mmCIF file of C-alpha atoms in Angstrom:
data_model
loop_
_atom_site.group_PDB
_atom_site.id
_atom_site.type_symbol
_atom_site.label_atom_id
_atom_site.label_comp_id
_atom_site.label_asym_id
_atom_site.label_seq_id
_atom_site.Cartn_x
_atom_site.Cartn_y
_atom_site.Cartn_z
ATOM 1 C CA SER A 1 37.227 -1.288 -47.315
ATOM 2 C CA ASP A 2 40.552 -0.403 -45.345
ATOM 3 C CA ALA A 3 41.868 -2.915 -43.010
ATOM 4 C CA VAL A 4 41.483 -2.203 -39.478
ATOM 5 C CA GLU A 5 43.982 -3.319 -37.100
ATOM 6 C CA PHE A 6 43.817 -4.397 -33.361
ATOM 7 C CA LYS A 7 45.806 -6.104 -30.766
ATOM 8 C CA LEU A 8 45.123 -9.463 -29.451
ATOM 9 C CA PRO A 9 47.103 -10.488 -26.544
ATOM 10 C CA PHE A 10 48.139 -14.001 -26.499
ATOM 11 C CA ASP A 11 45.775 -14.535 -23.843
ATOM 12 C CA GLN A 12 43.111 -13.816 -24.947
ATOM 13 C CA LEU A 13 42.444 -16.752 -27.315
ATOM 14 C CA LYS A 14 40.792 -18.769 -25.141
ATOM 15 C CA ASP A 15 38.471 -19.021 -21.752
ATOM 16 C CA ALA A 16 40.562 -21.021 -19.932
ATOM 17 C CA TYR A 17 44.385 -22.284 -19.731
ATOM 18 C CA ASP A 18 46.223 -25.018 -17.832
ATOM 19 C CA ALA A 19 46.649 -24.224 -14.165
ATOM 20 C CA ASP A 20 50.034 -24.982 -14.124
ATOM 21 C CA LEU A 21 50.611 -22.277 -16.965
ATOM 22 C CA GLY A 22 54.426 -21.272 -16.259
ATOM 23 C CA GLY A 23 54.571 -17.763 -17.327
ATOM 24 C CA PRO A 24 55.033 -15.609 -21.205
ATOM 25 C CA GLU A 25 56.530 -18.421 -23.055
ATOM 26 C CA GLU A 26 54.255 -20.692 -22.298
ATOM 27 C CA LEU A 27 51.295 -17.987 -23.906
ATOM 28 C CA ASP A 28 53.974 -18.220 -26.991
ATOM 29 C CA GLY A 29 53.447 -21.285 -27.370
ATOM 30 C CA ILE A 30 49.761 -21.953 -27.276
ATOM 31 C CA ALA A 31 49.559 -18.695 -29.425
ATOM 32 C CA ALA A 32 51.637 -20.378 -32.091
ATOM 33 C CA ASP A 33 49.549 -23.226 -32.257
ATOM 34 C CA ILE A 34 46.762 -21.455 -32.956
ATOM 35 C CA LEU A 35 47.598 -18.365 -34.963
ATOM 36 C CA THR A 36 49.528 -18.383 -38.424
ATOM 37 C CA VAL A 37 50.522 -15.114 -39.924
ATOM 38 C CA GLY A 38 48.046 -14.720 -43.228
ATOM 39 C CA LYS A 39 45.372 -16.910 -41.297
ATOM 40 C CA ARG A 40 41.952 -16.157 -40.932
ATOM 41 C CA ILE A 41 40.347 -16.705 -37.528
ATOM 42 C CA ASP A 42 37.023 -17.845 -38.214
ATOM 43 C CA ALA A 43 35.780 -16.714 -34.757
ATOM 44 C CA GLU A 44 33.967 -14.036 -33.048
ATOM 45 C CA GLY A 45 35.797 -11.549 -31.131
ATOM 46 C CA LEU A 46 34.652 -8.223 -28.857
ATOM 47 C CA ILE A 47 36.910 -4.762 -28.656
ATOM 48 C CA LEU A 48 38.141 -5.186 -24.387
ATOM 49 C CA SER A 49 39.535 -1.561 -24.983
ATOM 50 C CA VAL A 50 40.349 1.868 -26.939
ATOM 51 C CA PRO A 51 43.532 3.147 -25.281
ATOM 52 C CA VAL A 52 43.650 7.007 -25.686
ATOM 53 C CA GLY A 53 46.302 7.674 -28.505
ATOM 54 C CA SER A 54 46.493 7.243 -32.104
ATOM 55 C CA ASP A 55 49.691 4.958 -32.068
ATOM 56 C CA ARG A 56 48.075 2.753 -30.025
ATOM 57 C CA LEU A 57 45.878 -0.203 -31.359
ATOM 58 C CA PRO A 58 42.422 -1.199 -29.560
ATOM 59 C CA VAL A 59 42.556 -4.981 -28.112
ATOM 60 C CA VAL A 60 40.570 -7.864 -29.216
ATOM 61 C CA THR A 61 39.252 -10.788 -27.246
ATOM 62 C CA LEU A 62 38.601 -14.126 -28.652
ATOM 63 C CA ARG A 63 37.029 -15.663 -25.285
ATOM 64 C CA PRO A 64 34.221 -17.065 -26.377
ATOM 65 C CA ALA A 65 32.537 -16.561 -22.862
ATOM 66 C CA LEU A 66 33.022 -12.797 -22.890
ATOM 67 C CA VAL A 67 31.733 -12.555 -26.756
ATOM 68 C CA GLU A 68 28.520 -14.567 -25.820
ATOM 69 C CA THR A 69 28.198 -12.784 -22.543
ATOM 70 C CA VAL A 70 28.015 -9.410 -24.225
ATOM 71 C CA SER A 71 25.685 -10.765 -27.352
ATOM 72 C CA SER A 72 23.177 -11.643 -25.665
ATOM 73 C CA ALA A 73 23.128 -9.079 -22.728
ATOM 74 C CA VAL A 74 22.056 -6.914 -26.256
ATOM 75 C CA GLU A 75 20.062 -9.023 -27.127
ATOM 76 C CA SER A 76 18.427 -9.137 -23.388
ATOM 77 C CA ALA A 77 17.993 -5.229 -23.267
ATOM 78 C CA SER A 78 14.907 -5.068 -24.839
ATOM 79 C CA SER A 79 13.140 -8.113 -23.910
ATOM 80 C CA THR A 80 11.045 -8.952 -20.604
ATOM 81 C CA GLY A 81 13.652 -8.359 -17.925
ATOM 82 C CA ASP A 82 15.406 -11.444 -17.556
ATOM 83 C CA LEU A 83 18.153 -12.138 -15.436
ATOM 84 C CA THR A 84 21.351 -11.064 -17.516
ATOM 85 C CA ILE A 85 24.768 -11.579 -16.835
ATOM 86 C CA ALA A 86 27.599 -8.648 -17.754
ATOM 87 C CA CYS A 87 30.604 -7.586 -19.107
ATOM 88 C CA PRO A 88 31.174 -4.318 -17.060
ATOM 89 C CA SER A 89 33.207 -1.371 -18.053
ATOM 90 C CA PRO A 90 33.366 2.107 -16.354
ATOM 91 C CA ARG A 91 30.723 3.537 -17.589
ATOM 92 C CA SER A 92 28.111 0.519 -16.552
ATOM 93 C CA ASN A 93 25.648 1.375 -13.999
ATOM 94 C CA LEU A 94 26.468 -1.668 -11.560
ATOM 95 C CA PHE A 95 24.391 -2.286 -8.674
ATOM 96 C CA MET A 96 24.581 -5.129 -5.899
ATOM 97 C CA GLY A 97 24.155 -8.415 -6.696
ATOM 98 C CA GLU A 98 24.672 -8.417 -10.192
ATOM 99 C CA TYR A 99 26.478 -10.969 -11.781
ATOM 100 C CA VAL A 100 29.107 -10.577 -14.263
ATOM 101 C CA ARG A 101 31.691 -12.250 -16.543
ATOM 102 C CA GLY A 102 35.490 -11.345 -16.857
ATOM 103 C CA TYR A 103 39.179 -12.977 -16.688
ATOM 104 C CA VAL A 104 41.330 -13.007 -14.411
ATOM 105 C CA THR A 105 44.512 -10.943 -14.438
ATOM 106 C CA ARG A 106 46.226 -11.644 -11.431
ATOM 107 C CA VAL A 107 46.350 -14.073 -9.001
ATOM 108 C CA ASP A 108 47.745 -12.083 -5.431
ATOM 109 C CA PRO A 109 48.727 -14.086 -2.164
ATOM 110 C CA ARG A 110 48.303 -10.686 -0.532
ATOM 111 C CA TYR A 111 44.608 -9.979 -1.120
ATOM 112 C CA GLY A 112 43.182 -11.964 -4.162
ATOM 113 C CA THR A 113 42.300 -12.571 -7.528
ATOM 114 C CA PHE A 114 42.004 -10.204 -9.185
ATOM 115 C CA VAL A 115 39.212 -10.068 -12.544
ATOM 116 C CA ARG A 116 38.622 -7.562 -15.596
ATOM 117 C CA PHE A 117 36.076 -6.558 -17.549
ATOM 118 C CA LEU A 118 35.976 -4.289 -20.547
ATOM 119 C CA ASP A 119 37.742 -0.900 -20.987
ATOM 120 C CA GLY A 120 39.935 -1.754 -17.618
ATOM 121 C CA LEU A 121 37.344 -2.394 -15.432
ATOM 122 C CA SER A 122 38.435 -4.797 -12.423
ATOM 123 C CA GLY A 123 36.939 -6.353 -9.356
ATOM 124 C CA LEU A 124 38.657 -8.062 -6.470
ATOM 125 C CA ILE A 125 37.693 -12.103 -4.801
ATOM 126 C CA PRO A 126 39.050 -11.151 -1.765
ATOM 127 C CA LYS A 127 41.609 -13.618 -0.390
ATOM 128 C CA LEU A 128 39.571 -14.205 2.332
ATOM 129 C CA LYS A 129 36.717 -15.439 0.686
ATOM 130 C CA LYS A 130 38.813 -17.947 -1.628
ATOM 131 C CA GLY A 131 40.119 -15.346 -3.279
ATOM 132 C CA LEU A 132 43.248 -17.263 -3.998
ATOM 133 C CA ASN A 133 41.487 -20.466 -5.781
ATOM 134 C CA GLU A 134 41.312 -18.972 -8.986
ATOM 135 C CA ASN A 135 43.704 -20.209 -12.056
ATOM 136 C CA LEU A 136 45.493 -17.020 -14.304
ATOM 137 C CA TYR A 137 43.947 -16.063 -17.424
ATOM 138 C CA ASP A 138 40.652 -18.249 -16.369
ATOM 139 C CA THR A 139 37.351 -16.607 -17.386
ATOM 140 C CA LEU A 140 34.903 -16.138 -14.108
ATOM 141 C CA LEU A 141 31.440 -15.194 -13.841
ATOM 142 C CA CYS A 142 31.162 -13.171 -10.691
ATOM 143 C CA LYS A 143 28.414 -11.526 -8.329
ATOM 144 C CA VAL A 144 28.587 -8.252 -7.357
ATOM 145 C CA THR A 145 29.029 -8.529 -3.303
ATOM 146 C CA ALA A 146 30.346 -4.562 -2.659
ATOM 147 C CA LEU A 147 30.366 -1.921 -4.476
ATOM 148 C CA ASP A 148 31.917 1.954 -3.729
ATOM 149 C CA ILE A 149 31.418 4.336 -6.589
ATOM 150 C CA THR A 150 32.072 6.945 -4.761
ATOM 151 C CA SER A 151 35.918 6.208 -6.734
ATOM 152 C CA SER A 152 36.527 6.596 -10.130
ATOM 153 C CA PRO A 153 36.731 3.753 -12.066
ATOM 154 C CA PRO A 154 34.705 1.783 -8.860
ATOM 155 C CA LYS A 155 36.004 -0.566 -6.198
ATOM 156 C CA ILE A 156 34.264 -3.932 -6.430
ATOM 157 C CA LEU A 157 34.474 -7.307 -4.590
ATOM 158 C CA LEU A 158 33.290 -10.143 -6.128
ATOM 159 C CA LYS A 159 32.166 -14.139 -4.752
ATOM 160 C CA ARG A 160 32.893 -16.761 -7.640
ATOM 161 C CA VAL A 161 29.283 -18.562 -8.654
ATOM 162 C CA THR A 162 28.491 -21.263 -10.990
ATOM 163 C CA GLU A 163 26.179 -21.139 -14.103
ATOM 164 C CA GLY A 164 23.803 -23.746 -11.970
ATOM 165 C CA GLU A 165 23.736 -21.067 -9.453
ATOM 166 C CA VAL A 166 22.685 -18.348 -11.862
ATOM 167 C CA ALA A 167 20.587 -20.989 -13.711
ATOM 168 C CA LYS A 168 18.428 -21.588 -10.711
ATOM 169 C CA LYS A 169 18.146 -17.793 -9.888
ATOM 170 C CA ARG A 170 17.042 -16.498 -13.648
ATOM 171 C CA GLU A 171 14.351 -19.589 -12.905
ATOM 172 C CA ALA A 172 13.315 -18.143 -9.437
ATOM 173 C CA LYS A 173 12.916 -14.625 -11.187
ATOM 174 C CA LYS A 174 10.639 -15.794 -13.801
ATOM 175 C CA SER A 175 8.286 -17.965 -11.588
ATOM 176 C CA LYS A 176 8.548 -15.046 -9.370
ATOM 177 C CA ASP A 177 7.844 -12.318 -12.013
ATOM 178 C CA ALA A 178 5.097 -15.120 -13.847
ATOM 179 C CA LYS A 179 3.448 -14.889 -10.497
ATOM 180 C CA ARG A 180 3.089 -11.137 -10.040
ATOM 181 C CA HIS A 181 1.923 -10.933 -13.739
ATOM 182 C CA GLU A 182 -1.499 -13.318 -13.527
ATOM 183 C CA LYS A 183 -1.822 -11.615 -10.205
ATOM 184 C CA GLN A 184 -2.608 -8.031 -11.819
ATOM 185 C CA GLU A 185 -4.194 -9.841 -14.889
ATOM 186 C CA LYS A 186 -6.617 -11.071 -11.868
ATOM 187 C CA LYS A 187 -7.139 -8.283 -10.384
ATOM 188 C CA LYS A 188 -7.571 -6.578 -13.891
ATOM 189 C CA ARG A 189 -10.798 -9.346 -14.742
ATOM 190 C CA GLN A 190 -12.597 -9.073 -10.878
ATOM 191 C CA PRO A 191 -15.554 -7.908 -11.186
ATOM 192 C CA ARG A 192 -16.886 -4.702 -10.476
ATOM 193 C CA VAL A 193 -20.205 -2.787 -9.507
ATOM 194 C CA GLY A 194 -21.800 -1.726 -12.702
ATOM 195 C CA ASP A 195 -20.558 -4.529 -15.060
ATOM 196 C CA VAL A 196 -22.889 -6.289 -17.342
ATOM 197 C CA VAL A 197 -22.006 -9.508 -17.622
ATOM 198 C CA ASP A 198 -24.787 -10.297 -20.188
ATOM 199 C CA GLU A 199 -24.459 -14.389 -19.308
ATOM 200 C CA VAL A 200 -24.919 -16.513 -15.900
ATOM 201 C CA LYS A 201 -25.552 -20.076 -15.101
ATOM 202 C CA VAL A 202 -27.892 -20.999 -12.107
ATOM 203 C CA VAL A 203 -26.839 -23.481 -9.716
ATOM 204 C CA ASP A 204 -29.483 -22.737 -7.111
ATOM 205 C CA VAL A 205 -32.734 -20.903 -6.989
ATOM 206 C CA ASN A 206 -35.777 -20.151 -4.666
ATOM 207 C CA PHE A 207 -38.833 -17.603 -3.667
ATOM 208 C CA ALA A 208 -35.293 -15.223 -1.759
ATOM 209 C CA ARG A 209 -32.130 -15.810 -4.109
ATOM 210 C CA ALA A 210 -30.735 -17.321 -6.949
ATOM 211 C CA LYS A 211 -27.247 -18.499 -6.713
ATOM 212 C CA VAL A 212 -25.412 -18.265 -10.147
ATOM 213 C CA HIS A 213 -21.992 -18.428 -11.933
ATOM 214 C CA VAL A 214 -20.912 -15.760 -14.291
ATOM 215 C CA LEU A 215 -19.997 -16.984 -17.668
ATOM 216 C CA ASN A 216 -18.520 -14.416 -19.287
ATOM 217 C CA SER A 217 -14.912 -15.068 -20.473
ATOM 218 C CA GLN A 218 -13.313 -11.090 -20.052
ATOM 219 C CA TYR A 219 -12.570 -12.536 -16.205
ATOM 220 C CA ASN A 220 -11.692 -15.771 -16.647
ATOM 221 C CA VAL A 221 -12.906 -16.117 -13.863
ATOM 222 C CA ARG A 222 -15.779 -18.041 -11.961
ATOM 223 C CA ALA A 223 -17.480 -15.878 -9.802
ATOM 224 C CA ARG A 224 -20.695 -16.450 -7.783
ATOM 225 C CA VAL A 225 -22.871 -13.911 -7.267
ATOM 226 C CA HIS A 226 -26.626 -13.645 -5.092
ATOM 227 C CA VAL A 227 -28.988 -12.094 -6.788
ATOM 228 C CA THR A 228 -31.760 -11.413 -4.070
ATOM 229 C CA MET A 229 -35.303 -9.795 -4.622
ATOM 230 C CA ALA A 230 -36.141 -6.150 -4.143
ATOM 231 C CA GLY A 231 -37.630 -6.316 -0.608
ATOM 232 C CA ALA A 232 -37.237 -10.227 0.060
ATOM 233 C CA LEU A 233 -34.996 -9.787 3.115
ATOM 234 C CA ALA A 234 -36.420 -7.928 5.859
ATOM 235 C CA LYS A 235 -34.366 -5.888 8.049
ATOM 236 C CA THR A 236 -35.021 -7.573 11.176
ATOM 237 C CA LYS A 237 -32.965 -10.454 11.283
ATOM 238 C CA LEU A 238 -36.023 -13.888 10.610
ATOM 239 C CA SER A 239 -36.068 -16.713 12.883
ATOM 240 C CA LYS A 240 -35.065 -19.873 11.220
ATOM 241 C CA LYS A 241 -38.941 -20.882 10.719
ATOM 242 C CA GLU A 242 -39.878 -17.678 9.038
ATOM 243 C CA ARG A 243 -36.838 -17.885 6.436
ATOM 244 C CA GLN A 244 -38.388 -21.576 5.900
ATOM 245 C CA GLU A 245 -41.812 -20.264 5.231
ATOM 246 C CA ARG A 246 -40.337 -17.153 3.193
ATOM 247 C CA GLU A 247 -38.186 -19.504 0.955
ATOM 248 C CA GLY A 248 -40.820 -22.118 0.687
ATOM 249 C CA HIS A 249 -43.026 -19.670 -1.408
ATOM 250 C CA LYS A 250 -44.084 -20.400 -5.000
ATOM 251 C CA ILE A 251 -42.660 -18.665 -8.022
ATOM 252 C CA THR A 252 -45.164 -16.981 -9.607
ATOM 253 C CA LYS A 253 -45.356 -15.671 -13.325
ATOM 254 C CA SER A 254 -45.490 -11.975 -11.296
ATOM 255 C CA HIS A 255 -41.888 -13.118 -9.747
ATOM 256 C CA PRO A 256 -38.319 -12.607 -11.491
ATOM 257 C CA PHE A 257 -37.494 -16.182 -10.832
ATOM 258 C CA TRP A 258 -40.547 -17.214 -12.781
ATOM 259 C CA GLY A 259 -38.908 -20.247 -15.296
ATOM 260 C CA TRP A 260 -35.574 -20.017 -13.647
ATOM 261 C CA LYS A 261 -34.094 -23.962 -13.527
ATOM 262 C CA VAL A 262 -30.770 -24.964 -12.591
ATOM 263 C CA GLY A 263 -29.011 -25.462 -15.663
ATOM 264 C CA ASP A 264 -30.396 -22.562 -17.183
ATOM 265 C CA ILE A 265 -28.244 -19.912 -18.546
ATOM 266 C CA ILE A 266 -29.737 -16.432 -17.995
ATOM 267 C CA THR A 267 -28.667 -13.853 -20.759
ATOM 268 C CA GLY A 268 -28.787 -9.894 -20.610
ATOM 269 C CA ALA A 269 -27.593 -10.011 -16.802
#
């Protein structure tokens, strides 16, 4: 097959460089230690941009963190909504609070640190938000703190965050999602009027009423229900003595609870 040529800038070989890196000459020295003409590089690459014009080569990066970020974002796009880190482009639907990964292209003492993503999209860590504490060419994990989508490309303000902060946020989201799902499932399993529960276990029984536990696994809950004889409870309020007398009545063969004992499993409920 025909070979495809790419441009690999020397600042795209690693995720981080020495803080005291001087300039292009030192990048040349780093590249000379890594690259050799004709040598096969056993590493995944990511296309950073495809310039307009047939005479211009696509730009590729070997930064492991950027490659992993894009690969993970593609895999999680069809998952259960896990918190992901993006490497956005001008066509991405960015939102406030999104976690993004890019690399430092410039540290300007007047404004702060400029972070670049895919296809030339850039964001700024403002000077007042510790934007002068970053190292040139480093790969950074950031959070979108402000976004102006009225301009093209959008204007993006960023805040540097750590992997630990994202992991903590991810766990909190998973816990919240799990609780929401459990609540929805529990709501689905709640008994409704008219449901046939099939089996109940008697926990208490007397002449006027019986207390049972629903054993139907469909609900996955132990719901208590009261079974009351038709006409057993008068509409008028009974005195304590009258209630005791009524509840002291014997359960005969004609009584619906005839033969029921605590611990019995009653079917057809």
